[in-house]
mmCIF file of C-alpha atoms in Angstrom:
data_model
loop_
_atom_site.group_PDB
_atom_site.id
_atom_site.type_symbol
_atom_site.label_atom_id
_atom_site.label_comp_id
_atom_site.label_asym_id
_atom_site.label_seq_id
_atom_site.Cartn_x
_atom_site.Cartn_y
_atom_site.Cartn_z
ATOM 1 C CA MET A 1 -4.308 -13.246 20.518
ATOM 2 C CA ALA A 2 -3.457 -10.787 17.730
ATOM 3 C CA ASP A 3 -4.278 -11.172 14.037
ATOM 4 C CA VAL A 4 -1.389 -9.870 11.927
ATOM 5 C CA LEU A 5 -1.404 -9.476 8.150
ATOM 6 C CA ILE A 6 1.798 -9.528 6.078
ATOM 7 C CA ALA A 7 1.855 -8.327 2.463
ATOM 8 C CA ASP A 8 5.142 -8.884 0.630
ATOM 9 C CA ASP A 9 5.838 -10.575 -2.696
ATOM 10 C CA HIS A 10 9.237 -12.017 -1.730
ATOM 11 C CA PRO A 11 8.715 -15.463 -0.121
ATOM 12 C CA LEU A 12 11.949 -15.471 1.898
ATOM 13 C CA PHE A 13 11.369 -12.028 3.359
ATOM 14 C CA ARG A 14 7.704 -12.802 3.967
ATOM 15 C CA ASP A 15 8.790 -15.820 6.005
ATOM 16 C CA ALA A 16 11.353 -13.692 7.861
ATOM 17 C CA LEU A 17 8.659 -11.163 8.747
ATOM 18 C CA GLN A 18 6.401 -13.944 9.971
ATOM 19 C CA ARG A 19 9.160 -15.224 12.264
ATOM 20 C CA ALA A 20 9.717 -11.687 13.570
ATOM 21 C CA VAL A 21 5.988 -11.277 14.264
ATOM 22 C CA LEU A 22 5.927 -14.558 16.197
ATOM 23 C CA ALA A 23 9.014 -13.466 18.139
ATOM 24 C CA ALA A 24 7.110 -10.328 19.167
ATOM 25 C CA LEU A 25 3.720 -12.001 19.576
ATOM 26 C CA PRO A 26 4.105 -15.767 20.099
ATOM 27 C CA ALA A 27 0.328 -16.362 20.114
ATOM 28 C CA ALA A 28 -0.383 -14.302 16.993
ATOM 29 C CA GLN A 29 -2.333 -15.605 14.037
ATOM 30 C CA VAL A 30 -0.416 -14.551 10.910
ATOM 31 C CA TYR A 31 -1.966 -14.288 7.446
ATOM 32 C CA THR A 32 0.052 -13.477 4.328
ATOM 33 C CA ALA A 33 -0.458 -12.052 0.838
ATOM 34 C CA ASP A 34 1.959 -11.809 -2.094
ATOM 35 C CA SER A 35 0.140 -9.179 -4.186
ATOM 36 C CA VAL A 36 -2.242 -6.285 -3.737
ATOM 37 C CA ASP A 37 -5.132 -8.337 -5.135
ATOM 38 C CA ALA A 38 -4.445 -11.017 -2.514
ATOM 39 C CA LEU A 39 -4.099 -8.325 0.153
ATOM 40 C CA LEU A 40 -7.472 -6.774 -0.676
ATOM 41 C CA VAL A 41 -9.117 -10.187 -0.278
ATOM 42 C CA LEU A 42 -7.150 -10.827 2.917
ATOM 43 C CA VAL A 43 -8.085 -7.521 4.537
ATOM 44 C CA GLU A 44 -11.735 -7.957 3.593
ATOM 45 C CA GLY A 45 -11.741 -11.294 5.377
ATOM 46 C CA HIS A 46 -9.880 -9.943 8.424
ATOM 47 C CA ALA A 47 -11.283 -6.431 8.763
ATOM 48 C CA ASP A 48 -10.644 -6.518 12.522
ATOM 49 C CA ALA A 49 -6.960 -7.430 12.202
ATOM 50 C CA ASP A 50 -4.612 -5.825 14.715
ATOM 51 C CA LEU A 51 -1.720 -4.971 12.384
ATOM 52 C CA LEU A 52 -0.642 -4.957 8.739
ATOM 53 C CA LEU A 53 2.989 -5.153 7.619
ATOM 54 C CA LEU A 54 2.973 -3.751 4.080
ATOM 55 C CA ASP A 55 5.679 -3.744 1.425
ATOM 56 C CA LEU A 56 5.596 -0.673 -0.823
ATOM 57 C CA HIS A 57 6.416 -2.605 -3.996
ATOM 58 C CA MET A 58 4.157 -5.514 -4.901
ATOM 59 C CA PRO A 59 2.305 -6.667 -8.009
ATOM 60 C CA GLY A 60 -0.825 -4.533 -8.294
ATOM 61 C CA ALA A 61 0.431 -1.326 -6.703
ATOM 62 C CA ARG A 62 2.985 1.382 -7.184
ATOM 63 C CA GLY A 63 4.660 3.201 -4.338
ATOM 64 C CA TYR A 64 2.244 4.541 -1.764
ATOM 65 C CA SER A 65 -0.964 3.724 -3.646
ATOM 66 C CA ALA A 66 -1.810 0.550 -1.699
ATOM 67 C CA LEU A 67 -1.030 2.312 1.586
ATOM 68 C CA ALA A 68 -3.307 5.227 0.664
ATOM 69 C CA HIS A 69 -6.111 2.903 -0.421
ATOM 70 C CA ILE A 70 -5.979 0.559 2.591
ATOM 71 C CA ARG A 71 -5.673 3.535 4.936
ATOM 72 C CA GLY A 72 -8.861 5.008 3.461
ATOM 73 C CA GLN A 73 -10.821 1.761 3.460
ATOM 74 C CA TYR A 74 -9.703 0.546 6.909
ATOM 75 C CA PRO A 75 -8.808 3.634 8.970
ATOM 76 C CA GLY A 76 -8.614 1.636 12.209
ATOM 77 C CA LEU A 77 -5.982 -0.830 10.952
ATOM 78 C CA PRO A 78 -2.438 0.094 12.060
ATOM 79 C CA ILE A 79 0.047 -0.255 9.201
ATOM 80 C CA ILE A 80 3.805 -0.641 9.351
ATOM 81 C CA VAL A 81 5.452 -0.105 5.976
ATOM 82 C CA VAL A 82 8.323 -2.491 5.262
ATOM 83 C CA SER A 83 10.581 -1.460 2.411
ATOM 84 C CA GLY A 84 14.002 -1.868 0.870
ATOM 85 C CA HIS A 85 14.323 1.924 0.714
ATOM 86 C CA GLU A 86 16.722 3.288 3.319
ATOM 87 C CA GLU A 87 16.042 6.999 2.664
ATOM 88 C CA SER A 88 14.472 8.998 5.487
ATOM 89 C CA GLN A 89 12.311 10.870 2.990
ATOM 90 C CA VAL A 90 10.640 7.624 1.887
ATOM 91 C CA ALA A 91 9.897 6.721 5.507
ATOM 92 C CA HIS A 92 8.482 10.153 6.344
ATOM 93 C CA ARG A 93 6.262 10.100 3.268
ATOM 94 C CA ALA A 94 4.906 6.734 4.425
ATOM 95 C CA ILE A 95 4.079 8.230 7.842
ATOM 96 C CA ALA A 96 2.480 11.251 6.159
ATOM 97 C CA HIS A 97 0.311 8.853 4.133
ATOM 98 C CA GLY A 98 -0.981 7.311 7.351
ATOM 99 C CA ALA A 99 1.452 4.530 8.234
ATOM 100 C CA SER A 100 2.099 4.034 11.940
ATOM 101 C CA GLY A 101 5.658 2.873 11.406
ATOM 102 C CA TYR A 102 8.412 2.219 8.897
ATOM 103 C CA ILE A 103 10.909 -0.661 8.881
ATOM 104 C CA PRO A 104 13.773 -0.923 6.361
ATOM 105 C CA LYS A 105 14.245 -4.478 5.130
ATOM 106 C CA SER A 106 17.792 -4.343 6.464
ATOM 107 C CA ALA A 107 16.498 -3.962 10.047
ATOM 108 C CA PRO A 108 17.469 -6.700 12.529
ATOM 109 C CA VAL A 109 14.751 -8.828 14.105
ATOM 110 C CA ASP A 110 14.943 -7.088 17.474
ATOM 111 C CA GLN A 111 14.232 -3.738 15.789
ATOM 112 C CA ILE A 112 11.208 -5.203 13.995
ATOM 113 C CA VAL A 113 9.987 -6.586 17.321
ATOM 114 C CA ARG A 114 10.315 -3.142 18.954
ATOM 115 C CA ALA A 115 8.442 -1.540 16.059
ATOM 116 C CA ILE A 116 5.579 -4.027 16.341
ATOM 117 C CA HIS A 117 5.214 -3.493 20.088
ATOM 118 C CA ALA A 118 5.380 0.298 19.730
ATOM 119 C CA VAL A 119 2.696 0.437 17.040
ATOM 120 C CA LEU A 120 0.399 -1.971 18.872
ATOM 121 C CA ASP A 121 0.793 0.278 21.925
ATOM 122 C CA GLY A 122 -0.500 3.176 19.842
ATOM 123 C CA ASP A 123 2.824 4.887 19.129
ATOM 124 C CA ALA A 124 4.435 5.797 15.824
ATOM 125 C CA TRP A 125 7.780 4.151 15.114
ATOM 126 C CA LEU A 126 10.776 4.981 12.938
ATOM 127 C CA PRO A 127 14.327 3.621 13.088
ATOM 128 C CA PRO A 128 16.578 5.912 15.152
ATOM 129 C CA GLN A 129 18.543 7.010 12.066
ATOM 130 C CA MET A 130 15.314 8.175 10.380
ATOM 131 C CA ILE A 131 13.865 10.233 13.216
ATOM 132 C CA GLY A 132 13.691 13.936 12.412
ATOM 133 C CA ASN A 133 11.609 16.514 10.645
ATOM 134 C CA GLY A 134 9.480 14.799 8.048
ATOM 135 C CA GLY A 135 7.565 17.706 6.596
ATOM 136 C CA ALA A 136 4.155 17.624 4.970
ATOM 137 C CA LEU A 137 3.191 15.974 1.709
ATOM 138 C CA ASP A 138 3.093 17.997 -1.458
ATOM 139 C CA PRO A 139 -0.531 19.264 -1.750
ATOM 140 C CA SER A 140 -1.061 17.503 -5.096
ATOM 141 C CA GLU A 141 0.178 14.182 -3.663
ATOM 142 C CA GLU A 142 -2.020 14.582 -0.585
ATOM 143 C CA ASP A 143 -5.035 15.311 -2.797
ATOM 144 C CA ILE A 144 -4.433 12.308 -5.049
ATOM 145 C CA ALA A 145 -3.939 10.038 -2.013
ATOM 146 C CA ALA A 146 -7.304 11.117 -0.603
ATOM 147 C CA ARG A 147 -8.964 10.457 -3.965
ATOM 148 C CA VAL A 148 -7.337 7.024 -4.290
ATOM 149 C CA ALA A 149 -8.527 6.223 -0.769
ATOM 150 C CA SER A 150 -12.119 6.813 -1.922
ATOM 151 C CA LEU A 151 -11.957 4.155 -4.658
ATOM 152 C CA THR A 152 -13.635 0.797 -4.147
ATOM 153 C CA PRO A 153 -11.284 -2.223 -4.165
ATOM 154 C CA GLN A 154 -12.314 -3.115 -7.722
ATOM 155 C CA GLN A 155 -11.833 0.466 -8.905
ATOM 156 C CA PHE A 156 -8.387 0.426 -7.267
ATOM 157 C CA ARG A 157 -7.506 -2.734 -9.210
ATOM 158 C CA VAL A 158 -8.589 -1.086 -12.451
ATOM 159 C CA LEU A 159 -6.598 2.060 -11.604
ATOM 160 C CA ASN A 160 -3.396 0.070 -11.208
ATOM 161 C CA MET A 161 -4.009 -1.868 -14.421
ATOM 162 C CA ILE A 162 -4.452 1.421 -16.265
ATOM 163 C CA ALA A 163 -1.193 2.656 -14.718
ATOM 164 C CA GLU A 164 0.485 -0.503 -16.061
ATOM 165 C CA GLY A 165 -0.718 0.389 -19.564
ATOM 166 C CA LEU A 166 -3.344 -2.357 -19.976
ATOM 167 C CA LEU A 167 -6.225 -1.803 -22.382
ATOM 168 C CA ASN A 168 -9.887 -2.184 -21.384
ATOM 169 C CA LYS A 169 -10.046 -5.552 -23.160
ATOM 170 C CA GLN A 170 -7.054 -6.846 -21.191
ATOM 171 C CA ILE A 171 -8.431 -5.504 -17.908
ATOM 172 C CA ALA A 172 -11.802 -7.142 -18.572
ATOM 173 C CA TYR A 173 -10.109 -10.480 -19.283
ATOM 174 C CA ASP A 174 -7.900 -10.332 -16.172
ATOM 175 C CA LEU A 175 -10.806 -9.389 -13.890
ATOM 176 C CA GLY A 176 -13.298 -11.749 -15.508
ATOM 177 C CA VAL A 177 -15.796 -8.983 -16.266
ATOM 178 C CA SER A 178 -17.213 -7.358 -19.417
ATOM 179 C CA GLU A 179 -15.635 -4.394 -21.173
ATOM 180 C CA ALA A 180 -18.800 -2.459 -20.349
ATOM 181 C CA THR A 181 -18.118 -3.046 -16.655
ATOM 182 C CA VAL A 182 -14.540 -1.823 -17.076
ATOM 183 C CA LYS A 183 -15.810 1.308 -18.825
ATOM 184 C CA ALA A 184 -18.224 1.905 -15.941
ATOM 185 C CA HIS A 185 -15.327 1.604 -13.496
ATOM 186 C CA MET A 186 -13.303 3.987 -15.657
ATOM 187 C CA THR A 187 -16.077 6.577 -15.514
ATOM 188 C CA ALA A 188 -16.265 6.281 -11.724
ATOM 189 C CA ILE A 189 -12.475 6.442 -11.349
ATOM 190 C CA MET A 190 -12.202 9.569 -13.485
ATOM 191 C CA ARG A 191 -14.982 11.219 -11.493
ATOM 192 C CA LYS A 192 -13.361 10.387 -8.150
ATOM 193 C CA LEU A 193 -9.900 11.449 -9.310
ATOM 194 C CA GLY A 194 -11.241 14.645 -10.868
ATOM 195 C CA VAL A 195 -9.774 13.910 -14.304
ATOM 196 C CA SER A 196 -11.253 13.549 -17.771
ATOM 197 C CA ASN A 197 -9.269 10.925 -19.652
ATOM 198 C CA ARG A 198 -7.229 7.748 -19.377
ATOM 199 C CA THR A 199 -3.871 9.505 -19.622
ATOM 200 C CA GLN A 200 -4.721 11.715 -16.655
ATOM 201 C CA VAL A 201 -5.761 8.643 -14.653
ATOM 202 C CA ALA A 202 -2.296 7.122 -15.195
ATOM 203 C CA LEU A 203 -0.698 10.469 -14.423
ATOM 204 C CA ALA A 204 -2.599 10.720 -11.146
ATOM 205 C CA ALA A 205 -1.396 7.257 -10.096
ATOM 206 C CA SER A 206 2.209 8.261 -10.833
ATOM 207 C CA HIS A 207 2.069 10.927 -8.114
ATOM 208 C CA LEU A 208 2.110 8.141 -5.492
ATOM 209 C CA ALA A 209 5.250 6.467 -6.821
ATOM 210 C CA VAL A 210 8.222 6.373 -4.443
ATOM 211 C CA GLU A 211 10.153 8.289 -7.077
ATOM 212 C CA PRO A 212 7.456 10.323 -8.872
ATOM 213 C CA ALA A 213 8.088 11.284 -12.449
ATOM 214 C CA ARG A 214 8.430 14.986 -13.140
ATOM 215 C CA THR A 215 4.853 15.547 -14.182
ATOM 216 C CA PRO A 216 2.488 18.511 -14.017
ATOM 217 C CA PRO A 217 -0.210 18.580 -11.329
ATOM 218 C CA VAL A 218 -3.446 16.780 -12.140
#
């Protein structure tokens, strides 16, 4: 019996993915999350899960940041990225960030089933139209991904709140902690990211967007 995690903030598509998982693995236990915060709790409670189906765009993450973080925290968990992006470059970047497969949201159920079986068998999987030379990540993106992977779950939450433009007071309120605790997280985040101020923290996070802004290297 396989334990499969699904992280997607769209209820209808989350249900569709669950049906596809059960078509591939009728005896599977399926657990779902609709945000990155919920996903972090879910993964912590199911650290031995067999597979994660992960949407790139959910509340609490931007682009590849959740993929990079989960990949670093749970290196043994196979991840299939599920996304509305149909561009091969997006898929190949997901694989370069450590995903085992990529499924466009337009994919039919039988293709999702094949992807699940392939990844659980230890293979990488891409749709036929996306197979080809993927190339390596830009060195600055690869470096930032490795640094994001080193953050604790709470530091990752704070990072994404900073990227959303929230102030320390707002972050403290949302997390139910003191501003002093947020400042301590900020210090740790800046040290791990190799930056020296809040603006550079947000800039670093932007390098993992699906469509990165034209920004200088951190």
